């Protein structure tokens, strides 16, 4: 995605409906995998950065129980509204949602026991600086847990979308993709976490294959950062992109979304 950081919240808010249709298929499994590695325990204080619709914040809130607290922060007000509704339906009273920049969030006195960020750090304007700031919200011995896409993930889907967009406009350079490319292997992610001044970095890998339909593939494109790549196109042009995207998936026999994630954890 090539949109400036100041527009990321607006992009995800515009695609919130499509984003949430993917919650049970993708975002929730990724969030649950992140929380499983983070392993929050009863009574802990947790910061969930870039929380979206609550995919990792909700399991963290269940785990820390009534004696703990989760602060969930995101730029998108529309996604936060979905997350708040989900928490309400579950009766979770120990989770607080905040709209804003997670990298500027102030920690409570004594710091957080856990700071987690699922599929978010590569959207930061400066991944190193801003992730270091997140780590600074931890108490001594606290855990930073980061989930990113593994190299090659989403490949068939992503290539089909790129080819379709390029029939209408030039594909722009992506600072987010460049940042992700620095941490998209287990070795690179562990080294990067250590480079933030953290200790004992370890990385776990998980792979899922999620069935795709033409409609769900388009929902993912419009409900994620890639939505920015059709911003400004006419409705007719967007429809042409959609049709070429659908045709491209069929021609390449892409029937599943190749989901590969890396979750790294390290100690302050």
PDB file of C-alpha atoms in Angstrom:
ATOM      1  CA  UNK A   1       0.000   0.000   0.000  1.00  0.00           C
ATOM      2  CA  UNK A   2       1.341   3.387  -0.937  1.00  0.00           C
ATOM      3  CA  UNK A   3      -0.917   5.718   1.010  1.00  0.00           C
ATOM      4  CA  UNK A   4       0.736   8.054   3.558  1.00  0.00           C
ATOM      5  CA  UNK A   5       0.534   7.024   7.192  1.00  0.00           C
ATOM      6  CA  UNK A   6      -1.933   9.832   7.894  1.00  0.00           C
ATOM      7  CA  UNK A   7      -4.474   8.192   5.574  1.00  0.00           C
ATOM      8  CA  UNK A   8      -4.161   4.591   6.782  1.00  0.00           C
ATOM      9  CA  UNK A   9      -6.968   4.974   9.299  1.00  0.00           C
ATOM     10  CA  UNK A  10      -9.258   6.375   6.620  1.00  0.00           C
ATOM     11  CA  UNK A  11      -8.400   3.566   4.189  1.00  0.00           C
ATOM     12  CA  UNK A  12      -9.205   0.859   6.717  1.00  0.00           C
ATOM     13  CA  UNK A  13     -12.325   2.689   7.911  1.00  0.00           C
ATOM     14  CA  UNK A  14     -13.619   2.864   4.343  1.00  0.00           C
ATOM     15  CA  UNK A  15     -13.116  -0.877   3.967  1.00  0.00           C
ATOM     16  CA  UNK A  16     -14.279  -1.876   7.452  1.00  0.00           C
ATOM     17  CA  UNK A  17     -17.260  -3.910   6.246  1.00  0.00           C
ATOM     18  CA  UNK A  18     -15.160  -5.939   3.814  1.00  0.00           C
ATOM     19  CA  UNK A  19     -12.388  -6.226   6.416  1.00  0.00           C
ATOM     20  CA  UNK A  20     -14.736  -7.713   8.993  1.00  0.00           C
ATOM     21  CA  UNK A  21     -16.126 -10.272   6.549  1.00  0.00           C
ATOM     22  CA  UNK A  22     -12.604 -11.693   6.628  1.00  0.00           C
ATOM     23  CA  UNK A  23     -12.411 -11.741  10.437  1.00  0.00           C
ATOM     24  CA  UNK A  24     -13.461 -15.391  10.891  1.00  0.00           C
ATOM     25  CA  UNK A  25     -11.452 -16.511   7.861  1.00  0.00           C
ATOM     26  CA  UNK A  26      -8.157 -14.696   8.393  1.00  0.00           C
ATOM     27  CA  UNK A  27      -7.833 -11.888  10.897  1.00  0.00           C
ATOM     28  CA  UNK A  28      -9.183 -13.813  13.899  1.00  0.00           C
ATOM     29  CA  UNK A  29      -6.994 -16.897  13.299  1.00  0.00           C
ATOM     30  CA  UNK A  30      -3.973 -14.619  12.912  1.00  0.00           C
ATOM     31  CA  UNK A  31      -4.928 -12.699  16.050  1.00  0.00           C
ATOM     32  CA  UNK A  32      -5.512 -15.877  18.030  1.00  0.00           C
ATOM     33  CA  UNK A  33      -2.137 -17.225  16.881  1.00  0.00           C
ATOM     34  CA  UNK A  34      -0.508 -13.978  17.993  1.00  0.00           C
ATOM     35  CA  UNK A  35      -2.152 -14.109  21.420  1.00  0.00           C
ATOM     36  CA  UNK A  36      -1.235 -17.778  21.794  1.00  0.00           C
ATOM     37  CA  UNK A  37       2.454 -16.948  21.338  1.00  0.00           C
ATOM     38  CA  UNK A  38       2.138 -13.891  23.591  1.00  0.00           C
ATOM     39  CA  UNK A  39       0.557 -16.100  26.270  1.00  0.00           C
ATOM     40  CA  UNK A  40      -1.072 -13.403  28.429  1.00  0.00           C
ATOM     41  CA  UNK A  41      -1.912 -14.589  31.932  1.00  0.00           C
ATOM     42  CA  UNK A  42      -4.514 -13.447  34.464  1.00  0.00           C
ATOM     43  CA  UNK A  43      -3.911  -9.995  35.860  1.00  0.00           C
ATOM     44  CA  UNK A  44      -1.524  -8.746  33.158  1.00  0.00           C
ATOM     45  CA  UNK A  45      -1.645  -5.329  31.520  1.00  0.00           C
ATOM     46  CA  UNK A  46      -1.609  -5.507  27.720  1.00  0.00           C
ATOM     47  CA  UNK A  47      -1.255  -2.970  24.938  1.00  0.00           C
ATOM     48  CA  UNK A  48      -2.617  -4.197  21.609  1.00  0.00           C
ATOM     49  CA  UNK A  49      -1.265  -1.885  18.902  1.00  0.00           C
ATOM     50  CA  UNK A  50      -3.038  -1.674  15.520  1.00  0.00           C
ATOM     51  CA  UNK A  51      -5.879  -3.725  17.006  1.00  0.00           C
ATOM     52  CA  UNK A  52      -8.251  -3.498  14.031  1.00  0.00           C
ATOM     53  CA  UNK A  53     -11.511  -5.319  14.758  1.00  0.00           C
ATOM     54  CA  UNK A  54     -10.081  -6.931  17.879  1.00  0.00           C
ATOM     55  CA  UNK A  55      -8.569 -10.106  16.438  1.00  0.00           C
ATOM     56  CA  UNK A  56      -5.733 -10.309  18.979  1.00  0.00           C
ATOM     57  CA  UNK A  57      -7.111  -7.913  21.609  1.00  0.00           C
ATOM     58  CA  UNK A  58     -10.190 -10.015  22.365  1.00  0.00           C
ATOM     59  CA  UNK A  59      -8.310 -13.270  23.098  1.00  0.00           C
ATOM     60  CA  UNK A  60      -5.861 -11.277  25.207  1.00  0.00           C
ATOM     61  CA  UNK A  61      -8.754  -9.829  27.230  1.00  0.00           C
ATOM     62  CA  UNK A  62     -10.181 -13.301  27.781  1.00  0.00           C
ATOM     63  CA  UNK A  63      -6.806 -14.522  28.983  1.00  0.00           C
ATOM     64  CA  UNK A  64      -5.973 -11.717  31.431  1.00  0.00           C
ATOM     65  CA  UNK A  65      -9.395 -11.949  33.049  1.00  0.00           C
ATOM     66  CA  UNK A  66     -11.157  -9.385  35.217  1.00  0.00           C
ATOM     67  CA  UNK A  67      -7.960  -8.630  37.125  1.00  0.00           C
ATOM     68  CA  UNK A  68      -6.127  -7.582  33.971  1.00  0.00           C
ATOM     69  CA  UNK A  69      -6.652  -4.907  31.357  1.00  0.00           C
ATOM     70  CA  UNK A  70      -6.158  -4.541  27.617  1.00  0.00           C
ATOM     71  CA  UNK A  71      -5.697  -1.171  25.932  1.00  0.00           C
ATOM     72  CA  UNK A  72      -6.488  -1.646  22.238  1.00  0.00           C
ATOM     73  CA  UNK A  73      -5.386   1.183  19.940  1.00  0.00           C
ATOM     74  CA  UNK A  74      -6.015   1.741  16.227  1.00  0.00           C
ATOM     75  CA  UNK A  75      -6.244   4.603  13.745  1.00  0.00           C
ATOM     76  CA  UNK A  76      -9.541   3.357  12.267  1.00  0.00           C
ATOM     77  CA  UNK A  77     -12.644   4.446  14.117  1.00  0.00           C
ATOM     78  CA  UNK A  78     -14.843   2.109  12.065  1.00  0.00           C
ATOM     79  CA  UNK A  79     -12.800  -0.966  12.964  1.00  0.00           C
ATOM     80  CA  UNK A  80     -12.743   0.081  16.613  1.00  0.00           C
ATOM     81  CA  UNK A  81     -16.534   0.295  16.581  1.00  0.00           C
ATOM     82  CA  UNK A  82     -16.693  -3.306  15.351  1.00  0.00           C
ATOM     83  CA  UNK A  83     -14.210  -4.386  18.008  1.00  0.00           C
ATOM     84  CA  UNK A  84     -16.156  -2.628  20.759  1.00  0.00           C
ATOM     85  CA  UNK A  85     -19.361  -4.327  19.632  1.00  0.00           C
ATOM     86  CA  UNK A  86     -17.675  -7.724  19.665  1.00  0.00           C
ATOM     87  CA  UNK A  87     -16.306  -7.126  23.167  1.00  0.00           C
ATOM     88  CA  UNK A  88     -19.762  -6.061  24.347  1.00  0.00           C
ATOM     89  CA  UNK A  89     -21.333  -9.228  22.946  1.00  0.00           C
ATOM     90  CA  UNK A  90     -18.796 -11.295  24.890  1.00  0.00           C
ATOM     91  CA  UNK A  91     -19.290  -9.284  28.076  1.00  0.00           C
ATOM     92  CA  UNK A  92     -15.615  -8.335  28.203  1.00  0.00           C
ATOM     93  CA  UNK A  93     -15.301  -5.381  30.570  1.00  0.00           C
ATOM     94  CA  UNK A  94     -11.515  -5.376  30.867  1.00  0.00           C
ATOM     95  CA  UNK A  95     -10.753  -4.034  27.392  1.00  0.00           C
ATOM     96  CA  UNK A  96     -10.592  -0.349  26.481  1.00  0.00           C
ATOM     97  CA  UNK A  97     -10.561   0.855  22.880  1.00  0.00           C
ATOM     98  CA  UNK A  98      -8.781   4.031  21.822  1.00  0.00           C
ATOM     99  CA  UNK A  99      -8.583   5.722  18.448  1.00  0.00           C
ATOM    100  CA  UNK A 100      -5.127   7.102  17.796  1.00  0.00           C
ATOM    101  CA  UNK A 101      -1.504   6.399  16.981  1.00  0.00           C
ATOM    102  CA  UNK A 102      -0.335   3.416  19.026  1.00  0.00           C
ATOM    103  CA  UNK A 103       3.289   4.521  18.769  1.00  0.00           C
ATOM    104  CA  UNK A 104       2.425   7.697  20.684  1.00  0.00           C
ATOM    105  CA  UNK A 105       0.401   5.875  23.350  1.00  0.00           C
ATOM    106  CA  UNK A 106       1.503   6.482  26.943  1.00  0.00           C
ATOM    107  CA  UNK A 107       2.058   3.471  29.166  1.00  0.00           C
ATOM    108  CA  UNK A 108       0.578   3.266  32.667  1.00  0.00           C
ATOM    109  CA  UNK A 109       2.903   3.677  35.601  1.00  0.00           C
ATOM    110  CA  UNK A 110       5.169   0.652  35.730  1.00  0.00           C
ATOM    111  CA  UNK A 111       4.621  -0.185  32.078  1.00  0.00           C
ATOM    112  CA  UNK A 112       2.801  -3.004  30.286  1.00  0.00           C
ATOM    113  CA  UNK A 113       3.495  -6.676  30.826  1.00  0.00           C
ATOM    114  CA  UNK A 114       2.828  -7.323  27.143  1.00  0.00           C
ATOM    115  CA  UNK A 115       2.749  -5.226  23.981  1.00  0.00           C
ATOM    116  CA  UNK A 116       1.471  -7.072  20.924  1.00  0.00           C
ATOM    117  CA  UNK A 117       1.034  -5.981  17.313  1.00  0.00           C
ATOM    118  CA  UNK A 118      -0.402  -8.291  14.660  1.00  0.00           C
ATOM    119  CA  UNK A 119       0.316  -7.320  11.042  1.00  0.00           C
ATOM    120  CA  UNK A 120       0.915  -3.690  11.915  1.00  0.00           C
ATOM    121  CA  UNK A 121       4.562  -2.732  12.410  1.00  0.00           C
ATOM    122  CA  UNK A 122       5.331  -2.484   8.688  1.00  0.00           C
ATOM    123  CA  UNK A 123       2.648   0.216   8.371  1.00  0.00           C
ATOM    124  CA  UNK A 124       4.522   2.505  10.780  1.00  0.00           C
ATOM    125  CA  UNK A 125       6.176   5.553   9.172  1.00  0.00           C
ATOM    126  CA  UNK A 126       9.519   4.384  10.582  1.00  0.00           C
ATOM    127  CA  UNK A 127       9.299   0.726  11.584  1.00  0.00           C
ATOM    128  CA  UNK A 128      12.478   0.735  13.658  1.00  0.00           C
ATOM    129  CA  UNK A 129      11.854   3.976  15.530  1.00  0.00           C
ATOM    130  CA  UNK A 130       8.172   3.341  16.131  1.00  0.00           C
ATOM    131  CA  UNK A 131       8.583  -0.293  17.186  1.00  0.00           C
ATOM    132  CA  UNK A 132      11.329   0.777  19.564  1.00  0.00           C
ATOM    133  CA  UNK A 133       8.809   3.245  21.004  1.00  0.00           C
ATOM    134  CA  UNK A 134       6.329   0.405  21.518  1.00  0.00           C
ATOM    135  CA  UNK A 135       8.974  -1.644  23.273  1.00  0.00           C
ATOM    136  CA  UNK A 136       9.589   1.331  25.536  1.00  0.00           C
ATOM    137  CA  UNK A 137       6.062   0.907  26.947  1.00  0.00           C
ATOM    138  CA  UNK A 138       7.066  -2.418  28.524  1.00  0.00           C
ATOM    139  CA  UNK A 139       8.036  -2.981  32.129  1.00  0.00           C
ATOM    140  CA  UNK A 140      11.460  -4.584  32.632  1.00  0.00           C
ATOM    141  CA  UNK A 141      11.075  -8.213  31.571  1.00  0.00           C
ATOM    142  CA  UNK A 142       7.879  -7.465  29.642  1.00  0.00           C
ATOM    143  CA  UNK A 143       7.202  -9.052  26.243  1.00  0.00           C
ATOM    144  CA  UNK A 144       6.978  -7.523  22.787  1.00  0.00           C
ATOM    145  CA  UNK A 145       5.133  -9.808  20.344  1.00  0.00           C
ATOM    146  CA  UNK A 146       4.969  -8.987  16.634  1.00  0.00           C
ATOM    147  CA  UNK A 147       3.271 -10.909  13.830  1.00  0.00           C
ATOM    148  CA  UNK A 148       4.206 -10.271  10.177  1.00  0.00           C
ATOM    149  CA  UNK A 149       3.616 -11.925   6.829  1.00  0.00           C
ATOM    150  CA  UNK A 150       6.246 -14.484   5.895  1.00  0.00           C
ATOM    151  CA  UNK A 151       8.075 -14.029   2.591  1.00  0.00           C
ATOM    152  CA  UNK A 152       5.883 -15.229  -0.269  1.00  0.00           C
ATOM    153  CA  UNK A 153       2.606 -15.085   1.669  1.00  0.00           C
ATOM    154  CA  UNK A 154      -0.528 -14.076  -0.251  1.00  0.00           C
ATOM    155  CA  UNK A 155       1.506 -14.450  -3.435  1.00  0.00           C
ATOM    156  CA  UNK A 156      -1.024 -15.667  -5.996  1.00  0.00           C
ATOM    157  CA  UNK A 157      -3.763 -13.359  -4.744  1.00  0.00           C
ATOM    158  CA  UNK A 158      -1.382 -10.396  -4.566  1.00  0.00           C
ATOM    159  CA  UNK A 159       0.071 -10.891  -8.025  1.00  0.00           C
ATOM    160  CA  UNK A 160      -3.369 -11.138  -9.591  1.00  0.00           C
ATOM    161  CA  UNK A 161      -4.435  -7.899  -7.903  1.00  0.00           C
ATOM    162  CA  UNK A 162      -1.240  -6.113  -8.916  1.00  0.00           C
ATOM    163  CA  UNK A 163      -1.654  -7.152 -12.542  1.00  0.00           C
ATOM    164  CA  UNK A 164      -5.261  -5.973 -12.557  1.00  0.00           C
ATOM    165  CA  UNK A 165      -4.433  -2.572 -11.055  1.00  0.00           C
ATOM    166  CA  UNK A 166      -1.600  -2.063 -13.551  1.00  0.00           C
ATOM    167  CA  UNK A 167      -4.097  -2.130 -16.401  1.00  0.00           C
ATOM    168  CA  UNK A 168      -5.490   1.157 -15.060  1.00  0.00           C
ATOM    169  CA  UNK A 169      -2.518   2.887 -13.382  1.00  0.00           C
ATOM    170  CA  UNK A 170       1.139   2.470 -12.573  1.00  0.00           C
ATOM    171  CA  UNK A 171       1.842   0.381  -9.482  1.00  0.00           C
ATOM    172  CA  UNK A 172       3.337   2.789  -6.929  1.00  0.00           C
ATOM    173  CA  UNK A 173       6.349   2.141  -4.725  1.00  0.00           C
ATOM    174  CA  UNK A 174       5.393   0.831  -1.301  1.00  0.00           C
ATOM    175  CA  UNK A 175       7.311   1.834   1.829  1.00  0.00           C
ATOM    176  CA  UNK A 176       5.289  -0.757   3.740  1.00  0.00           C
ATOM    177  CA  UNK A 177       6.384  -3.577   1.438  1.00  0.00           C
ATOM    178  CA  UNK A 178       9.990  -2.425   1.711  1.00  0.00           C
ATOM    179  CA  UNK A 179       9.799  -2.486   5.504  1.00  0.00           C
ATOM    180  CA  UNK A 180       8.123  -5.886   5.549  1.00  0.00           C
ATOM    181  CA  UNK A 181      10.829  -7.303   3.261  1.00  0.00           C
ATOM    182  CA  UNK A 182      13.372  -6.612   6.016  1.00  0.00           C
ATOM    183  CA  UNK A 183      11.616  -8.900   8.544  1.00  0.00           C
ATOM    184  CA  UNK A 184       9.798 -11.535   6.472  1.00  0.00           C
ATOM    185  CA  UNK A 185      11.975 -14.509   7.429  1.00  0.00           C
ATOM    186  CA  UNK A 186      12.332 -16.064  10.861  1.00  0.00           C
ATOM    187  CA  UNK A 187      16.022 -15.182  11.012  1.00  0.00           C
ATOM    188  CA  UNK A 188      15.477 -11.578   9.944  1.00  0.00           C
ATOM    189  CA  UNK A 189      12.582 -11.044  12.363  1.00  0.00           C
ATOM    190  CA  UNK A 190      14.553 -12.419  15.311  1.00  0.00           C
ATOM    191  CA  UNK A 191      17.585 -10.286  14.447  1.00  0.00           C
ATOM    192  CA  UNK A 192      15.400  -7.203  14.081  1.00  0.00           C
ATOM    193  CA  UNK A 193      13.816  -7.726  17.504  1.00  0.00           C
ATOM    194  CA  UNK A 194      17.255  -8.079  19.055  1.00  0.00           C
ATOM    195  CA  UNK A 195      18.276  -4.910  17.217  1.00  0.00           C
ATOM    196  CA  UNK A 196      15.549  -3.028  19.070  1.00  0.00           C
ATOM    197  CA  UNK A 197      17.460  -3.733  22.260  1.00  0.00           C
ATOM    198  CA  UNK A 198      15.305  -6.685  23.291  1.00  0.00           C
ATOM    199  CA  UNK A 199      16.486 -10.083  24.497  1.00  0.00           C
ATOM    200  CA  UNK A 200      15.770 -13.745  23.884  1.00  0.00           C
ATOM    201  CA  UNK A 201      14.066 -13.311  20.530  1.00  0.00           C
ATOM    202  CA  UNK A 202      12.292 -16.343  19.163  1.00  0.00           C
ATOM    203  CA  UNK A 203       9.988 -16.795  16.186  1.00  0.00           C
ATOM    204  CA  UNK A 204       7.127 -19.196  15.504  1.00  0.00           C
ATOM    205  CA  UNK A 205       5.708 -19.920  12.063  1.00  0.00           C
ATOM    206  CA  UNK A 206       2.143 -20.771  11.137  1.00  0.00           C
ATOM    207  CA  UNK A 207       0.582 -21.606   7.779  1.00  0.00           C
ATOM    208  CA  UNK A 208      -3.071 -21.643   6.749  1.00  0.00           C
ATOM    209  CA  UNK A 209      -4.775 -22.196   3.420  1.00  0.00           C
ATOM    210  CA  UNK A 210      -8.003 -20.232   3.205  1.00  0.00           C
ATOM    211  CA  UNK A 211     -10.396 -21.002   0.322  1.00  0.00           C
ATOM    212  CA  UNK A 212     -11.032 -18.071  -2.019  1.00  0.00           C
ATOM    213  CA  UNK A 213     -14.059 -17.151  -4.070  1.00  0.00           C
ATOM    214  CA  UNK A 214     -14.171 -14.224  -6.509  1.00  0.00           C
ATOM    215  CA  UNK A 215     -16.226 -12.251  -3.988  1.00  0.00           C
ATOM    216  CA  UNK A 216     -14.069 -13.019  -0.967  1.00  0.00           C
ATOM    217  CA  UNK A 217     -10.871 -12.285  -2.909  1.00  0.00           C
ATOM    218  CA  UNK A 218     -12.243  -8.861  -3.797  1.00  0.00           C
ATOM    219  CA  UNK A 219     -13.413  -8.254  -0.230  1.00  0.00           C
ATOM    220  CA  UNK A 220      -9.844  -8.832   0.955  1.00  0.00           C
ATOM    221  CA  UNK A 221      -8.501  -6.338  -1.579  1.00  0.00           C
ATOM    222  CA  UNK A 222     -11.073  -3.726  -0.564  1.00  0.00           C
ATOM    223  CA  UNK A 223     -10.879  -4.456   3.167  1.00  0.00           C
ATOM    224  CA  UNK A 224      -7.131  -4.106   3.586  1.00  0.00           C
ATOM    225  CA  UNK A 225      -4.404  -1.603   2.771  1.00  0.00           C
ATOM    226  CA  UNK A 226      -4.569  -2.519  -0.918  1.00  0.00           C
ATOM    227  CA  UNK A 227      -7.827  -0.575  -1.109  1.00  0.00           C
ATOM    228  CA  UNK A 228      -5.703   2.576  -1.414  1.00  0.00           C
ATOM    229  CA  UNK A 229      -4.431   1.363  -4.797  1.00  0.00           C
ATOM    230  CA  UNK A 230      -7.810   1.903  -6.463  1.00  0.00           C
ATOM    231  CA  UNK A 231      -8.553   5.172  -4.659  1.00  0.00           C
ATOM    232  CA  UNK A 232      -9.355   7.912  -7.142  1.00  0.00           C
ATOM    233  CA  UNK A 233     -10.293   5.573  -9.977  1.00  0.00           C
ATOM    234  CA  UNK A 234     -13.743   5.953 -11.495  1.00  0.00           C
ATOM    235  CA  UNK A 235     -16.387   3.357 -10.608  1.00  0.00           C
ATOM    236  CA  UNK A 236     -16.094   1.991 -14.136  1.00  0.00           C
ATOM    237  CA  UNK A 237     -12.320   1.651 -13.797  1.00  0.00           C
ATOM    238  CA  UNK A 238     -12.680  -0.081 -10.426  1.00  0.00           C
ATOM    239  CA  UNK A 239     -15.127  -2.534 -11.952  1.00  0.00           C
ATOM    240  CA  UNK A 240     -12.645  -3.262 -14.738  1.00  0.00           C
ATOM    241  CA  UNK A 241      -9.956  -3.898 -12.126  1.00  0.00           C
ATOM    242  CA  UNK A 242     -12.298  -6.264 -10.304  1.00  0.00           C
ATOM    243  CA  UNK A 243     -13.089  -8.221 -13.459  1.00  0.00           C
ATOM    244  CA  UNK A 244      -9.445  -8.493 -14.501  1.00  0.00           C
ATOM    245  CA  UNK A 245      -8.545  -9.524 -10.960  1.00  0.00           C
ATOM    246  CA  UNK A 246     -11.173 -12.266 -11.013  1.00  0.00           C
ATOM    247  CA  UNK A 247     -10.016 -13.421 -14.441  1.00  0.00           C
ATOM    248  CA  UNK A 248      -6.380 -13.390 -13.295  1.00  0.00           C
ATOM    249  CA  UNK A 249      -7.129 -15.576 -10.294  1.00  0.00           C
ATOM    250  CA  UNK A 250      -8.950 -18.061 -12.521  1.00  0.00           C
ATOM    251  CA  UNK A 251      -6.180 -18.111 -15.150  1.00  0.00           C
ATOM    252  CA  UNK A 252      -3.542 -18.751 -12.474  1.00  0.00           C
ATOM    253  CA  UNK A 253      -5.758 -21.368 -10.747  1.00  0.00           C
ATOM    254  CA  UNK A 254      -5.573 -19.469  -7.450  1.00  0.00           C
ATOM    255  CA  UNK A 255      -8.318 -21.024  -5.346  1.00  0.00           C
ATOM    256  CA  UNK A 256      -6.771 -20.595  -1.884  1.00  0.00           C
ATOM    257  CA  UNK A 257      -5.159 -17.722  -0.023  1.00  0.00           C
ATOM    258  CA  UNK A 258      -1.605 -18.680   0.930  1.00  0.00           C
ATOM    259  CA  UNK A 259      -1.442 -17.493   4.535  1.00  0.00           C
ATOM    260  CA  UNK A 260       1.995 -17.719   6.152  1.00  0.00           C
ATOM    261  CA  UNK A 261       2.801 -15.714   9.247  1.00  0.00           C
ATOM    262  CA  UNK A 262       5.735 -15.287  11.582  1.00  0.00           C
ATOM    263  CA  UNK A 263       5.218 -14.329  15.202  1.00  0.00           C
ATOM    264  CA  UNK A 264       8.273 -13.064  17.028  1.00  0.00           C
ATOM    265  CA  UNK A 265       8.571 -12.428  20.751  1.00  0.00           C
ATOM    266  CA  UNK A 266      11.344 -10.868  22.797  1.00  0.00           C
ATOM    267  CA  UNK A 267      11.859  -9.499  26.296  1.00  0.00           C
ATOM    268  CA  UNK A 268      12.560  -5.959  27.452  1.00  0.00           C
TER     269      UNK A 268
END
